[in-house]
Amino acid sequence: MQKYNAKKTEYRGIVYDSKWEAEVAYRLDMLERSGNIRDLQRQVRFILQDEYVNNQGKKIRPISYIADFVYYDVKQKKTIVMDTKSPATRTAEYRLKKKMFEYKYPEYWFVEEMK
């Protein structure tokens, strides 16, 4: 069973984690075709904390955040990082990673597309 009762949905040959995410992808595609946004990317990984070796010699994996969409908004002249969310998916882990992202990458404009 899919996490949070989301139903994987295919749009233009890409399988999205939810119907909501696929709907947002469609809207963003239309905005890109109309010239309102450009450089649309999907599932972009950002490193929030690099990997390291702790004081006991154990290798610790990096902490990363994967954005649903990244694009450049032509009118606002900003690079947008967008995540599609429902109330169920706004977990404590997600909220912490969002704070870490906003601190480490202030040049990006973070947007939550809520269902």
Coordinates of C-alpha atoms in Angstrom, one line a residue:
M1 CA 0.0 0.0 0.0
Q2 CA 1.2 3.5 -0.8
K3 CA 2.2 5.8 2.0
Y4 CA -0.6 8.3 3.1
N5 CA -3.1 6.5 0.8
A6 CA -1.7 8.4 -2.2
K7 CA -2.2 6.8 -5.6
K8 CA 0.7 6.7 -8.0
T9 CA -0.3 8.5 -11.2
E10 CA 1.4 8.6 -14.6
Y11 CA 1.6 11.8 -16.6
R12 CA 3.6 12.1 -19.8
G13 CA 5.5 8.9 -19.1
I14 CA 6.5 9.9 -15.6
V15 CA 5.0 8.2 -12.6
Y16 CA 4.3 10.6 -9.7
D17 CA 3.8 9.6 -6.1
S18 CA 0.3 11.0 -6.0
K19 CA -2.5 12.2 -8.3
W20 CA -2.1 15.6 -6.7
E21 CA 1.6 15.8 -7.7
A22 CA 0.7 14.7 -11.3
E23 CA -1.9 17.5 -11.4
V24 CA 0.7 20.1 -10.3
A25 CA 3.1 18.7 -12.9
Y26 CA 0.4 19.3 -15.6
R27 CA -0.1 22.9 -14.4
L28 CA 3.6 23.6 -14.4
D29 CA 3.9 22.1 -17.9
M30 CA 1.2 24.5 -19.1
L31 CA 3.0 27.4 -17.4
E32 CA 6.3 26.4 -19.1
R33 CA 4.6 26.1 -22.5
S34 CA 3.1 29.6 -22.1
G35 CA 6.5 31.1 -21.2
N36 CA 5.6 32.0 -17.6
I37 CA 8.2 29.6 -16.2
R38 CA 11.3 27.9 -17.6
D39 CA 13.8 25.2 -16.7
L40 CA 11.3 23.0 -15.1
Q41 CA 12.9 20.1 -13.3
R42 CA 11.5 17.2 -11.3
Q43 CA 12.8 15.3 -8.2
V44 CA 15.8 17.6 -7.6
R45 CA 18.1 16.5 -4.7
F46 CA 19.6 19.1 -2.4
I47 CA 22.2 18.2 0.3
L48 CA 21.2 19.8 3.6
Q49 CA 24.2 18.3 5.6
D50 CA 27.2 16.7 4.1
E51 CA 28.3 13.2 5.0
Y52 CA 31.0 12.9 7.7
V53 CA 32.8 10.5 10.0
N54 CA 31.9 10.9 13.6
N55 CA 34.3 10.8 16.5
Q56 CA 33.9 7.0 16.8
G57 CA 35.0 6.5 13.2
K58 CA 31.5 5.7 11.9
K59 CA 30.6 7.2 8.5
I60 CA 27.3 9.2 8.7
R61 CA 25.2 9.6 5.5
P62 CA 24.3 13.0 4.3
I63 CA 20.9 14.5 5.0
S64 CA 19.2 15.4 1.7
Y65 CA 15.9 16.8 0.6
I66 CA 14.3 15.9 -2.7
A67 CA 12.1 18.7 -4.1
D68 CA 9.1 17.7 -6.3
F69 CA 9.8 20.6 -8.7
V70 CA 12.3 23.3 -9.4
Y71 CA 11.8 26.1 -12.0
Y72 CA 12.5 29.7 -12.8
D73 CA 9.5 32.0 -12.5
V74 CA 9.9 34.6 -15.3
K75 CA 7.6 37.3 -13.8
Q76 CA 9.0 37.1 -10.3
K77 CA 12.6 36.5 -11.5
K78 CA 13.1 33.8 -8.9
T79 CA 14.0 30.2 -8.8
I80 CA 11.2 28.3 -7.1
V81 CA 11.5 25.1 -5.2
M82 CA 8.1 23.5 -4.9
D83 CA 6.8 20.6 -2.9
T84 CA 3.3 19.2 -3.2
K85 CA 1.8 18.5 0.2
S86 CA -1.4 17.4 2.0
P87 CA -1.9 17.8 5.7
A88 CA -0.8 14.2 6.2
T89 CA 2.5 14.6 4.4
R90 CA 3.5 17.7 6.4
T91 CA 5.4 15.5 8.9
A92 CA 7.8 16.7 11.6
E93 CA 10.7 15.4 9.5
Y94 CA 9.5 17.3 6.4
R95 CA 9.1 20.5 8.5
L96 CA 12.6 20.2 9.9
K97 CA 14.1 19.6 6.4
K98 CA 12.2 22.6 5.1
K99 CA 13.8 24.8 7.8
M100 CA 17.2 23.3 7.0
F101 CA 16.6 23.9 3.3
E102 CA 15.6 27.6 3.8
Y103 CA 18.6 28.2 5.9
K104 CA 21.2 26.6 3.6
Y105 CA 19.6 27.8 0.3
P106 CA 18.3 31.3 0.8
E107 CA 18.6 32.0 -2.9
Y108 CA 15.7 29.8 -3.7
W109 CA 12.0 30.6 -3.0
F110 CA 10.4 27.7 -1.3
V111 CA 6.7 27.0 -2.1
E112 CA 4.3 24.4 -0.7
E113 CA 1.5 23.5 -3.1
M114 CA -1.2 22.3 -0.6
K115 CA -4.0 20.1 -1.5

